[in-house]
PDB file of C-alpha atoms in Angstrom:
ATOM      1  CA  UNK A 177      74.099  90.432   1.163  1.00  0.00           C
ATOM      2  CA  UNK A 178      71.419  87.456   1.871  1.00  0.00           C
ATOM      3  CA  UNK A 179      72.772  84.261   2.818  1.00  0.00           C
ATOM      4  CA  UNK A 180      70.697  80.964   1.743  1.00  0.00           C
ATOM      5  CA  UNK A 181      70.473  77.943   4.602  1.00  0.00           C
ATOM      6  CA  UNK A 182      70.708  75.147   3.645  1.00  0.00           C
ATOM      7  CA  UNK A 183      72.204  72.023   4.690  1.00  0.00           C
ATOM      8  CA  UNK A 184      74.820  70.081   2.400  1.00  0.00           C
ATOM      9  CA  UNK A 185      74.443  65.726   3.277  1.00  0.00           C
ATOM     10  CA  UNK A 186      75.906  63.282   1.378  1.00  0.00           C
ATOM     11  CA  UNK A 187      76.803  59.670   1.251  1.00  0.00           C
ATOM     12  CA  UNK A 188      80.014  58.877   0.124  1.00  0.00           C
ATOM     13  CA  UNK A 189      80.148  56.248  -2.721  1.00  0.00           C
ATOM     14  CA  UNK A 190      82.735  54.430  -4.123  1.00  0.00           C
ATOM     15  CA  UNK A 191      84.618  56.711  -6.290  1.00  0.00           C
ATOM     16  CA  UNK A 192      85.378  58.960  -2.652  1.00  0.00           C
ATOM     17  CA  UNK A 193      85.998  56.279  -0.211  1.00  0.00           C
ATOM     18  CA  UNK A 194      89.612  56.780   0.452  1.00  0.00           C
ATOM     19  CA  UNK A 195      89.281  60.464   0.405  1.00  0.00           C
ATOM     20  CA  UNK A 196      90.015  62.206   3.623  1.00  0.00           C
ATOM     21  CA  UNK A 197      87.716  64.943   4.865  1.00  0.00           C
ATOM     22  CA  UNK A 198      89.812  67.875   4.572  1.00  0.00           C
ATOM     23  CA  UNK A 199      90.718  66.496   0.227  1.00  0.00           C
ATOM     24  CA  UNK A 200      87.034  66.028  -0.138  1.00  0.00           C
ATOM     25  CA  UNK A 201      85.643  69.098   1.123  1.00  0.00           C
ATOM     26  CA  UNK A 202      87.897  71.213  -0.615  1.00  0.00           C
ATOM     27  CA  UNK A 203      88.162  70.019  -4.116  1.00  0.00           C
ATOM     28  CA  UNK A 204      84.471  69.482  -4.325  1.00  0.00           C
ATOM     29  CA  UNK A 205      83.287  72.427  -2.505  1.00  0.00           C
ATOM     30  CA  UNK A 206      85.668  75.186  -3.801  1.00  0.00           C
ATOM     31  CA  UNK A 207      83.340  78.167  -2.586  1.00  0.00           C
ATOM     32  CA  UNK A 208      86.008  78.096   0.539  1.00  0.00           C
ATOM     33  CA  UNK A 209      89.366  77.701   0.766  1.00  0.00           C
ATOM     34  CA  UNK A 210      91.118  75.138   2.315  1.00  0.00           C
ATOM     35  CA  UNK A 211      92.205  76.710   5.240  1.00  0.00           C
ATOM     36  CA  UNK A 212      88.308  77.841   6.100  1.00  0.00           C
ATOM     37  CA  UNK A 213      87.298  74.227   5.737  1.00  0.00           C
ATOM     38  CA  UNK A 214      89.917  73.609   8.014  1.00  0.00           C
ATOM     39  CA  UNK A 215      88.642  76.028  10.466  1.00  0.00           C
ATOM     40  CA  UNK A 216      84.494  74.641   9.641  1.00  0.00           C
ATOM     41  CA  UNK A 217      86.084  71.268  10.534  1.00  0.00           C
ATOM     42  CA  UNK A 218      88.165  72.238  13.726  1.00  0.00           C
ATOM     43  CA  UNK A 219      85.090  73.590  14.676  1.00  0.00           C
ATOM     44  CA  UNK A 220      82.851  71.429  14.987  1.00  0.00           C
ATOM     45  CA  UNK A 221      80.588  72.271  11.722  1.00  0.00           C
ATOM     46  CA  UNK A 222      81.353  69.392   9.913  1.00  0.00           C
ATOM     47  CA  UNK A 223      79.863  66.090  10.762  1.00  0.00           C
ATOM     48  CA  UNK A 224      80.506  62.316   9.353  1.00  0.00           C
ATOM     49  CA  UNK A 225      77.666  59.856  10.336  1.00  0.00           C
ATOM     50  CA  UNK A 226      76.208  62.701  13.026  1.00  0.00           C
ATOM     51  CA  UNK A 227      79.267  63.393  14.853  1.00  0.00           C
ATOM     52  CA  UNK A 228      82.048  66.015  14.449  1.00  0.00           C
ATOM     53  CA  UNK A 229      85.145  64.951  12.837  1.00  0.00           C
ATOM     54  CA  UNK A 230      88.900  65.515  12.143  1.00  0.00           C
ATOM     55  CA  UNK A 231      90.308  66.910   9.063  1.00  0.00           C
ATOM     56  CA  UNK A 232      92.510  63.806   8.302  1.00  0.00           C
ATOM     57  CA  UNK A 233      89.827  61.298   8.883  1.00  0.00           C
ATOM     58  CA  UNK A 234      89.770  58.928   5.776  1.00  0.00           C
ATOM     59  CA  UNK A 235      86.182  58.410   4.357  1.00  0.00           C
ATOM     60  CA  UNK A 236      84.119  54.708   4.358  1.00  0.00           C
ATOM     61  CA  UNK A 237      81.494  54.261   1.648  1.00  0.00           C
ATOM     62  CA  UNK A 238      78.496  54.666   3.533  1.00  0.00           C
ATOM     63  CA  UNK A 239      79.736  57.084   5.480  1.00  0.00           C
ATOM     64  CA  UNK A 240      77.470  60.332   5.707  1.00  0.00           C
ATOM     65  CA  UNK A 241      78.701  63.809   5.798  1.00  0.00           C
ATOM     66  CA  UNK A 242      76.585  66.800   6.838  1.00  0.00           C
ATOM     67  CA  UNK A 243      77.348  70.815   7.143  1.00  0.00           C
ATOM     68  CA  UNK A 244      74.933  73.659   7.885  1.00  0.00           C
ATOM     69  CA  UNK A 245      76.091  75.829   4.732  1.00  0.00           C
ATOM     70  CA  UNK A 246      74.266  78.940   5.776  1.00  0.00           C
ATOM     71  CA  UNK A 247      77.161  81.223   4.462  1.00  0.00           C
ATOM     72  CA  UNK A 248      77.287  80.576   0.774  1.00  0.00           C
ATOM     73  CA  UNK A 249      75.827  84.259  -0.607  1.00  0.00           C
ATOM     74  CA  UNK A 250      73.033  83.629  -2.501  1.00  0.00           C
ATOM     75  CA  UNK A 251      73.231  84.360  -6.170  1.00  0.00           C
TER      76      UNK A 251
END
């Protein structure tokens, strides 16, 4: 199965400031379960403002999160 690449960035506004990480990434991005964000984050995959982050870090509007999502199968 083919994998797209592609990288996922996004400010957070408003209506997600407040959220932490791990809340975020797994009610908006439900193509993995909680536990493998968990494991993306631990891991250094996930990055707010450039640098890797914790799971329970609470997001700032303005922040900026990036991930490399090169294993979402392609439809």
């Amino acid at each position: 199965m083919d994998t797209m690449k592609r990288q996922i960035s996004f400010e957070i506004r408003k209506d997600r400031a407040g959220c932490s990480v791990i809340n975020l990434l797994s009610s908006r991005f439900d193509y993995h379960t909680r536990e493998e964000w968990l494991g993306k984050i631990s891991g250094g995959l996930i990055l707010i403002n450039g640098k890797p982050t914790s799971a329970d870090r609470v997001l700032n509007i303005g922040d900026v999160m990036q991930y490399e999502a090169g294993d979402i199968p392609e439809p």
